[in-house]
Short mmCIF file of C-alpha atoms in Angstrom, two decimals:
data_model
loop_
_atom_site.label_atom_id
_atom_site.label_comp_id
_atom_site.label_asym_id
_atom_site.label_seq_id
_atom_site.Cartn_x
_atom_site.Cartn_y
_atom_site.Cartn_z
CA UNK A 1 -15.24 -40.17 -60.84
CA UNK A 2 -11.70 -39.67 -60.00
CA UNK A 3 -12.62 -35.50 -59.20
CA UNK A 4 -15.42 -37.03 -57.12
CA UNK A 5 -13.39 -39.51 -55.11
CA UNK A 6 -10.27 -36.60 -54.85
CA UNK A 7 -13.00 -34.14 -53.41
CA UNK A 8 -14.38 -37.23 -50.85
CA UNK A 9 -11.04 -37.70 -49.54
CA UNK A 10 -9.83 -34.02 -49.30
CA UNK A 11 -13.49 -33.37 -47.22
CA UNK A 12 -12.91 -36.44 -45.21
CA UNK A 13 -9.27 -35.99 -44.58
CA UNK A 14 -10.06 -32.27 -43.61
CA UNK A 15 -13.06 -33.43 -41.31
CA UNK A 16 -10.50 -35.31 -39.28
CA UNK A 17 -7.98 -33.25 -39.40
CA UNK A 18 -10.71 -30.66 -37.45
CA UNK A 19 -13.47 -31.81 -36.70
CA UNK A 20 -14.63 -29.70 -34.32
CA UNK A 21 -14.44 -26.68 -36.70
CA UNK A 22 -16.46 -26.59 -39.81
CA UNK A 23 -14.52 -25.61 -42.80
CA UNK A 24 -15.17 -22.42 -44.37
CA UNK A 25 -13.43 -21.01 -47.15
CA UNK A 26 -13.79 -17.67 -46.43
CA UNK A 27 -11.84 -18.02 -43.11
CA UNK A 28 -8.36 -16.62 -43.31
CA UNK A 29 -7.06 -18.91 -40.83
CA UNK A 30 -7.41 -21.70 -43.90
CA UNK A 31 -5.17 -21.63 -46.88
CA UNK A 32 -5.99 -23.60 -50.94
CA UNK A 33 -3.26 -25.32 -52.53
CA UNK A 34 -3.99 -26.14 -55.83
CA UNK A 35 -2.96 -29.78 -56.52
CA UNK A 36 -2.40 -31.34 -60.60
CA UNK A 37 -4.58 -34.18 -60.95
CA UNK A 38 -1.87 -36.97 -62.17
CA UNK A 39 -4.31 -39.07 -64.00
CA UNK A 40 -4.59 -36.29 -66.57
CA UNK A 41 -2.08 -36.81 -68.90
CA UNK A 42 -3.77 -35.09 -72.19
CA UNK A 43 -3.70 -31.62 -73.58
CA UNK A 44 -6.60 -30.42 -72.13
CA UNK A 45 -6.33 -28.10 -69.59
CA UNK A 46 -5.03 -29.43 -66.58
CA UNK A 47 -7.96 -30.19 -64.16
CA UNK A 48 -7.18 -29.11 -60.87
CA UNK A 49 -8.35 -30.11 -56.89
CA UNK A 50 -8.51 -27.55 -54.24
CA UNK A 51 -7.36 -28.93 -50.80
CA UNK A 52 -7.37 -26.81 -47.73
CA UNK A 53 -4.30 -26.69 -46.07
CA UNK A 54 -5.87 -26.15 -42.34
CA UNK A 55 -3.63 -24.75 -39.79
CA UNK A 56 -5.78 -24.21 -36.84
CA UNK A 57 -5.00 -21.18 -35.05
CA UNK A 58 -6.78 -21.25 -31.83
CA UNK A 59 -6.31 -18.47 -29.19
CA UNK A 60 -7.86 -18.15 -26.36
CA UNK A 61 -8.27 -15.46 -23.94
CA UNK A 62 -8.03 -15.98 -20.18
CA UNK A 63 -10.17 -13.78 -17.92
CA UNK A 64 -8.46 -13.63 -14.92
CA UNK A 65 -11.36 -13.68 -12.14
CA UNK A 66 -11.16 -10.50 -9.96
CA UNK A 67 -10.88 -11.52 -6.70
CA UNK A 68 -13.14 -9.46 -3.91
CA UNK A 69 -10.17 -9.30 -1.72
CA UNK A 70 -8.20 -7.03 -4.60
CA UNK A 71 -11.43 -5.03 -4.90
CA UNK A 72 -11.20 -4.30 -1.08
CA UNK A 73 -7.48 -3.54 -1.13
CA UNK A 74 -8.10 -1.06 -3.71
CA UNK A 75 -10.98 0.85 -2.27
CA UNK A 76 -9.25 1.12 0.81
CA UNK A 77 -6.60 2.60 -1.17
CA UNK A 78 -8.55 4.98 -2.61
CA UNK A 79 -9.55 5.95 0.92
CA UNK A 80 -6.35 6.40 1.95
CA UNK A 81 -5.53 8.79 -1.02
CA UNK A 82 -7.84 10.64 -0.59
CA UNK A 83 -7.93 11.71 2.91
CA UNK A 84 -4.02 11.96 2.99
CA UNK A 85 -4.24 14.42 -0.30
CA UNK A 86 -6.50 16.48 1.75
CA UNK A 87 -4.39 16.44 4.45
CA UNK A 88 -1.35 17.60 2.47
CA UNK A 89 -3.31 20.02 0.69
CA UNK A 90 -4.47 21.72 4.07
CA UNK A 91 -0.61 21.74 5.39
CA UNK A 92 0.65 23.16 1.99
CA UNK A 93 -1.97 26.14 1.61
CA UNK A 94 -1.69 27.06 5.92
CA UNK A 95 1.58 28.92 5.92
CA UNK A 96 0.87 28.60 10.08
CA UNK A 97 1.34 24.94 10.28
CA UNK A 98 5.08 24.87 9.87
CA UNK A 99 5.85 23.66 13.03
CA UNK A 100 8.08 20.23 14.02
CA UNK A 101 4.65 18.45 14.80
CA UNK A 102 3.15 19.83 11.48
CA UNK A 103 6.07 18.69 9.60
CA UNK A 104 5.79 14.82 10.93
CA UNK A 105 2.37 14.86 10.52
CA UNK A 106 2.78 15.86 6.78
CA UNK A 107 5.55 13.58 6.05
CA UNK A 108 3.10 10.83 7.43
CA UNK A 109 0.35 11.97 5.18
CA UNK A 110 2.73 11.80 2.25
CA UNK A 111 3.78 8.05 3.64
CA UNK A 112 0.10 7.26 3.57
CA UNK A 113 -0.49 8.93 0.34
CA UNK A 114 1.89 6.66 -1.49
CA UNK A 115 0.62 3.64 0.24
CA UNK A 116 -2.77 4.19 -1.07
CA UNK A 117 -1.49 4.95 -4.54
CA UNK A 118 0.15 1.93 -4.32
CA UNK A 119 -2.77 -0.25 -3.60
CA UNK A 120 -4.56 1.19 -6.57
CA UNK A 121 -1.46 0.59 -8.84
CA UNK A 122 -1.01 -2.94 -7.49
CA UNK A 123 -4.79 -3.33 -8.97
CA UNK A 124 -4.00 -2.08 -12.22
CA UNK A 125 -1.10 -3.99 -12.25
CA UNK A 126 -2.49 -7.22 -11.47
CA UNK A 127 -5.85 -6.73 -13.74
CA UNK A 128 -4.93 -4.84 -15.96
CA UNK A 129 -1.41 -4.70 -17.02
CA UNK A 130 0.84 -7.99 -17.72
CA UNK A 131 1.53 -8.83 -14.24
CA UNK A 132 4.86 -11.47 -15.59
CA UNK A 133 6.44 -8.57 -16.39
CA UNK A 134 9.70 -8.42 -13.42
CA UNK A 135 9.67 -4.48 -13.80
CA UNK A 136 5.76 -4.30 -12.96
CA UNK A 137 5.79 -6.75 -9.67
CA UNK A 138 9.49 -5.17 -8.39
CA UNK A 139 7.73 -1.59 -8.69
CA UNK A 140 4.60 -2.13 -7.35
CA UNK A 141 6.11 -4.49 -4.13
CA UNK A 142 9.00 -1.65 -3.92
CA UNK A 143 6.49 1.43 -4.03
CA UNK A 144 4.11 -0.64 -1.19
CA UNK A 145 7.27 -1.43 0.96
CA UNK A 146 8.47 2.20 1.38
CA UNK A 147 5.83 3.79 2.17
CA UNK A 148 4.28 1.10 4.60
CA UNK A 149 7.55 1.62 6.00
CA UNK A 150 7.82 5.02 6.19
CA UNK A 151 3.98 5.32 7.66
CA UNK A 152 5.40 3.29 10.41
CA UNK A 153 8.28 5.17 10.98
CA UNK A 154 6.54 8.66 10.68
CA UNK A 155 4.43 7.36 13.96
CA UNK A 156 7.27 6.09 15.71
CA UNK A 157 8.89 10.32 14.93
CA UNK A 158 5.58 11.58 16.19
CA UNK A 159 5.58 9.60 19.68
CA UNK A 160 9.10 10.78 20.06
CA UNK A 161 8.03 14.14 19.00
CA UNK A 162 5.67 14.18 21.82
CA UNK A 163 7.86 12.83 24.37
CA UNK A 164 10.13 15.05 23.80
CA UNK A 165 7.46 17.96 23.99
CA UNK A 166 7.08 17.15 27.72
CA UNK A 167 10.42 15.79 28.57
CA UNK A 168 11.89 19.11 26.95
CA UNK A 169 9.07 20.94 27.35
CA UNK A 170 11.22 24.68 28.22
CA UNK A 171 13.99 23.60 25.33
CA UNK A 172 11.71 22.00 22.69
CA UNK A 173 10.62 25.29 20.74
CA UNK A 174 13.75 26.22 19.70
CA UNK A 175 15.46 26.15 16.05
CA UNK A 176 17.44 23.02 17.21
CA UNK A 177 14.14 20.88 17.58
CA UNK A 178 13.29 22.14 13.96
CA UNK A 179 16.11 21.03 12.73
CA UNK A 180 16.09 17.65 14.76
CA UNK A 181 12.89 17.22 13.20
CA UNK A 182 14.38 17.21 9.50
CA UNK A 183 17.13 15.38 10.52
CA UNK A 184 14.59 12.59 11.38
CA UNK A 185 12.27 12.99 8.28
CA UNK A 186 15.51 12.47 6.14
CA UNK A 187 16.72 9.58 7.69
CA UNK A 188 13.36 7.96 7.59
CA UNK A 189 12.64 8.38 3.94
CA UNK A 190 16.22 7.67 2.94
CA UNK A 191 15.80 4.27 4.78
CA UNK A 192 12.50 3.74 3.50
CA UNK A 193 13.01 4.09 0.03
CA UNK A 194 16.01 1.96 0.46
CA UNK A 195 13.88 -1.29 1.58
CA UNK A 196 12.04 -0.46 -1.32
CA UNK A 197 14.89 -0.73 -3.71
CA UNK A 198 16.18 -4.44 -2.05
CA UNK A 199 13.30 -6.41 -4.34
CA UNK A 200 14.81 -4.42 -7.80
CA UNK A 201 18.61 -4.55 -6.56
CA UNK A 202 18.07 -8.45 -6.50
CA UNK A 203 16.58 -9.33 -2.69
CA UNK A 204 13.86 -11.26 -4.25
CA UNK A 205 12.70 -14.69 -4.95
CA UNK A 206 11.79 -14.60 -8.98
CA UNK A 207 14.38 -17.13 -9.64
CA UNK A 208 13.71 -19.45 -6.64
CA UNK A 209 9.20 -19.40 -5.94
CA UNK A 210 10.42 -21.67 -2.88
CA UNK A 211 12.03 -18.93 -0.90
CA UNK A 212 9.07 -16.51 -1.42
CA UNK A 213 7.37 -14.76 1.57
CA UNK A 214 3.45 -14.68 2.36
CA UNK A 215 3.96 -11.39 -0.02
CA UNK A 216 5.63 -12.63 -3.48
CA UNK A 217 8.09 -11.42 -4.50
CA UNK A 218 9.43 -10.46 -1.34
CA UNK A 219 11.75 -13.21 -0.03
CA UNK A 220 11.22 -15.13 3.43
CA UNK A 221 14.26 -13.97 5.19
CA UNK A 222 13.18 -9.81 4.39
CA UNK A 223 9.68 -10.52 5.63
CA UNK A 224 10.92 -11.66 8.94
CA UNK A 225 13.60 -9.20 9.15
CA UNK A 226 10.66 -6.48 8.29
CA UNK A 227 8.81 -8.08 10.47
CA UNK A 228 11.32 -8.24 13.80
CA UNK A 229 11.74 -4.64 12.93
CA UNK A 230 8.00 -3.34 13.54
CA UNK A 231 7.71 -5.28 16.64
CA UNK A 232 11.01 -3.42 18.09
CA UNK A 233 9.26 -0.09 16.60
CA UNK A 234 6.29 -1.14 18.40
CA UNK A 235 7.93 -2.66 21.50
CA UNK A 236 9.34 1.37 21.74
CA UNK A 237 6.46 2.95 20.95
CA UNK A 238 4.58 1.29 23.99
CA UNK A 239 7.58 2.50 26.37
CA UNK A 240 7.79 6.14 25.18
CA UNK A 241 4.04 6.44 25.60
CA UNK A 242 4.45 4.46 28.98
CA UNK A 243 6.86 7.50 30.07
CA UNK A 244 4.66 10.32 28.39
CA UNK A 245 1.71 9.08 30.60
CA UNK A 246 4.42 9.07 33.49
CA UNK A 247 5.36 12.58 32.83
CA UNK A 248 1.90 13.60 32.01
CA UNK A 249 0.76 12.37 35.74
CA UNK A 250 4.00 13.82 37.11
CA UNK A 251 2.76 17.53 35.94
CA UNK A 252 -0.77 16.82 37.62
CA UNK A 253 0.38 16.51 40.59
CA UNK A 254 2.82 19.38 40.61
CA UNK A 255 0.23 21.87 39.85
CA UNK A 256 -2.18 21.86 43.41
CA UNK A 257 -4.13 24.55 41.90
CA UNK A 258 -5.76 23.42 38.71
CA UNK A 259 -5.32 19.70 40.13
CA UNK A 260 -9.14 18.84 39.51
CA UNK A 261 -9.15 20.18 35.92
CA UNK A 262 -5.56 18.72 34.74
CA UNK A 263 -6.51 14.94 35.87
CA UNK A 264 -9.36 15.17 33.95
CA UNK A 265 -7.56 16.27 31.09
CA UNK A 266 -4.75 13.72 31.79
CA UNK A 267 -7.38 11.01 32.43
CA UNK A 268 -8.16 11.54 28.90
CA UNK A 269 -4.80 11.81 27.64
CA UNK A 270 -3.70 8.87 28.42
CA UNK A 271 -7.71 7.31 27.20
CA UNK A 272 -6.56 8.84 23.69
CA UNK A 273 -2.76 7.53 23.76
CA UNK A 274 -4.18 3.98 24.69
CA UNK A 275 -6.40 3.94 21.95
CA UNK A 276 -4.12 4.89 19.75
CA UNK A 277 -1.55 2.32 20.56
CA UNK A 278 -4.28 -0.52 20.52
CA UNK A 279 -5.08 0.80 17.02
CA UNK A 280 -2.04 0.78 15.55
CA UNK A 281 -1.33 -2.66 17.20
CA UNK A 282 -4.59 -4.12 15.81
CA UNK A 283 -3.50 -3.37 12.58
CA UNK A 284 0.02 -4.33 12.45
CA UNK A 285 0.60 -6.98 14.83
CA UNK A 286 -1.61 -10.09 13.02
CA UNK A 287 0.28 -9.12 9.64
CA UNK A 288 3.88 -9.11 11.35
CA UNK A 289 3.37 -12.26 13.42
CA UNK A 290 1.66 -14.08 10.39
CA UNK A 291 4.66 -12.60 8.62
CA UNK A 292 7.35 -14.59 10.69
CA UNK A 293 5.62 -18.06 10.54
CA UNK A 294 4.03 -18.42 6.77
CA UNK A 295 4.98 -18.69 3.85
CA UNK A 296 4.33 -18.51 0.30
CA UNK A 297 2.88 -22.19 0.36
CA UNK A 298 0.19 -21.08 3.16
CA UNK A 299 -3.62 -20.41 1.93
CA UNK A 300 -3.47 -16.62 0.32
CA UNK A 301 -7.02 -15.81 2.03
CA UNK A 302 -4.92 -15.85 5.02
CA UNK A 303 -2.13 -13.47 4.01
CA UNK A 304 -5.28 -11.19 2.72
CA UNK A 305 -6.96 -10.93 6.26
CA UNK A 306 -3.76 -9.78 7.59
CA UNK A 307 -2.91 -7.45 4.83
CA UNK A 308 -6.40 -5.65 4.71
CA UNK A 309 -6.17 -4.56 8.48
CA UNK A 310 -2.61 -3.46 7.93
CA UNK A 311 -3.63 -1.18 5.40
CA UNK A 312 -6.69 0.34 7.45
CA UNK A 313 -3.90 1.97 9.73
CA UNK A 314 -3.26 4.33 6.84
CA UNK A 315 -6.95 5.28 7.00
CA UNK A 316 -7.40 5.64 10.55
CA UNK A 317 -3.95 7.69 10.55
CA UNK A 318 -5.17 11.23 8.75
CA UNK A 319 -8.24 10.82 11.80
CA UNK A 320 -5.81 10.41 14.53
CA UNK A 321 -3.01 12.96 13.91
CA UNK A 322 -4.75 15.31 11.56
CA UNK A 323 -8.18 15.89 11.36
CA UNK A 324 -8.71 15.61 15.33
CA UNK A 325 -6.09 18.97 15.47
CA UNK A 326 -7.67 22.22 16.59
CA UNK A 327 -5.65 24.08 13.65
CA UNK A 328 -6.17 21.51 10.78
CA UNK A 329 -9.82 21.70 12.12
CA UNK A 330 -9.91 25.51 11.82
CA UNK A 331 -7.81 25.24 8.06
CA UNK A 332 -10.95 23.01 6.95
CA UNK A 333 -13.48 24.90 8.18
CA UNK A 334 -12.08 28.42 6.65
CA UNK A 335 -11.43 26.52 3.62
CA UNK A 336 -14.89 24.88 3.11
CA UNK A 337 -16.99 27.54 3.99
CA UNK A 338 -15.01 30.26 5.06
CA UNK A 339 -15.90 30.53 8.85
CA UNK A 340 -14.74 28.82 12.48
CA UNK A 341 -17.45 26.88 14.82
CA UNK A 342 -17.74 28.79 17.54
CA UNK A 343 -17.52 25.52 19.95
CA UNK A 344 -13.81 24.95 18.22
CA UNK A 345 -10.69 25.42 20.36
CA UNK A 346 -8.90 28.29 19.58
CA UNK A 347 -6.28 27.25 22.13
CA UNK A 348 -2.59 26.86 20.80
CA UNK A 349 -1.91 23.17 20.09
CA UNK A 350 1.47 21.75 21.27
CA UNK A 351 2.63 18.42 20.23
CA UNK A 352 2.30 17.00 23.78
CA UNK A 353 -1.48 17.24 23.31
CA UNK A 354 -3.00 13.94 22.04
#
């Protein structure tokens, strides 16, 4: 009786310890003490309960939903890799295309490149990799900030490039524009990659969530200064391309004899530079505005739609400045199937041409 009470009370005080569990003994989570029954007080040998000693170990594994938004961002940086890897790959392997327009236009497809690698990484970092780690965020937001930044600044070098094509145009193919040209890839990378180091040298708001920008953990004050910055860079922009078309219109009327054929070709100059500039501005502008006036408390679908046009400039960028060149077009083409189109200029292409 007393073995048959002992057993009642060791199921009943296990079925409320757990109830929701039923209790197996071949579960390792659950470990027997044996217990001496103290009504046995004779020689025989000592009759003995079992009682689980349950320790519920209960772990449970979070799926983090993937959000469509991610998936987008990391297509599009897929895109971007891989047209700017072709792009490099073209400018490498064409020991012709080693002039100062060249040399911008590959230091923009690297810019891209790494923008697009970033995207994917911020993925895998965020899916796939613990994203509370400080090291993984502060390298993924550092890698993204350079060379967004640098993409930007690599257009900005190109527009002066080409202004200083026509403004210069008897001077500008000399060894002093070459190294000019360096000059300005240095500076921009240099600059570039230091932004990128401000979230891992401590500009960043991991101690204090209330200071964070729209893009965590960048803090509010660096988004607006970033921010301020590409609307100067694009405030300049519109004025050297404002001067190129002033120049470019200047030359058409200068030469009386090929007037008819040169403001056509003007006329579509300045088509192409407007498109261009509305391009880069669609891209940009809604990110840096919505930049200066959010926060990190504002809906995040928000900061997404802003983000995923942004990052569409790096796609568009290869098509612009690359592909649409006479002598990357004729690289391709001798590379893919080892022959020109006979409808392809074979004129020399100067950086004034857009």
């Amino acid at each position: 009786m007393i073995l048959s009470l002992a057993a009642a009370a060791a199921m009943s005080s296990g079925s409320s310890l757990n109830s929701s569990s039923p209790l197996d003994p071949f579960d390792s989570s659950t470990s027997w003490i044996l217990a001496e029954d103290p009504s046995n007080s004779s020689s025989e040998p000592i009759l003995r309960t079992m009682t689980p000693d349950l320790q519920p170990a209960s772990t449970t594994v979070a799926v983090q939903e993937v959000s469509p938004w991610d998936i987008a961002l990391c297509v599009t940086g897929t895109l971007i890799s891989c047209e700017n890897a072709l792009v490099i790959a073209v400018l490498f392997y064409t020991p012709t295309l080693r002039a100062p327009m060249f040399i911008l236009i590959g230091s923009l497809a690297v810019a891209d490149l790494l923008a697009g690698l970033g995207l994917i990484l911020n993925f895998v970092f965020t899916y796939l990799v613990d994203s509370s780690v400080e090291f993984v965020t502060l390298l993924s937001v550092g890698l993204l900030i350079s060379a967004f930044s640098a993409s930007v600044l690599n257009i900005l070098a190109i527009t002066v490039d080409r202004y200083l094509s026509l403004y210069n145009a008897l001077t500008y193919h000399t060894e002093r524009t070459v190294t000019f040209t360096y000059v300005m890839v240095v500076f921009i990378w240099v600059s570039c990659l230091t932004l990128g180091l401000l979230p891992a040298l401590g500009w960043n708001c991991l101690r204090d969530e209330s200071t964070c920008s729209i893009c965590r953990p960048v803090t509010k004050n660096n988004a607006v200064a970033l921010a301020v910055t590409f609307l100067l860079v694009f405030a300049l922009m519109m004025q050297l391309y404002l001067q190129i078309c002033k120049i470019a219109f200047r030359h058409a009327q200068q030469i009386a004899v090929q007037h008819q054929f040169v403001a056509i070709s003007t006329t579509k100059g300045v088509s192409t530079l407007s498109a261009i500039l509305c391009a880069f501005g669609a891209c940009w502008l809604p990110f840096a505005m919505y930049s200066i006036v959010a926060d990190s408390s504002y809906p995040v679908i928000y900061t997404y739609a802003t983000v995923l046009p942004a990052t569409c400039c790096s796609v568009i960028n290869p098509i612009i400045y690359a592909f649409r060149n006479p002598d990357i077009q004729k690289s391709l083409w001798l590379a893919c199937c080892g022959c020109v189109p006979s409808n392809l200029s074979l004129r020399p292409r100067t950086s004034s041409d857009v």
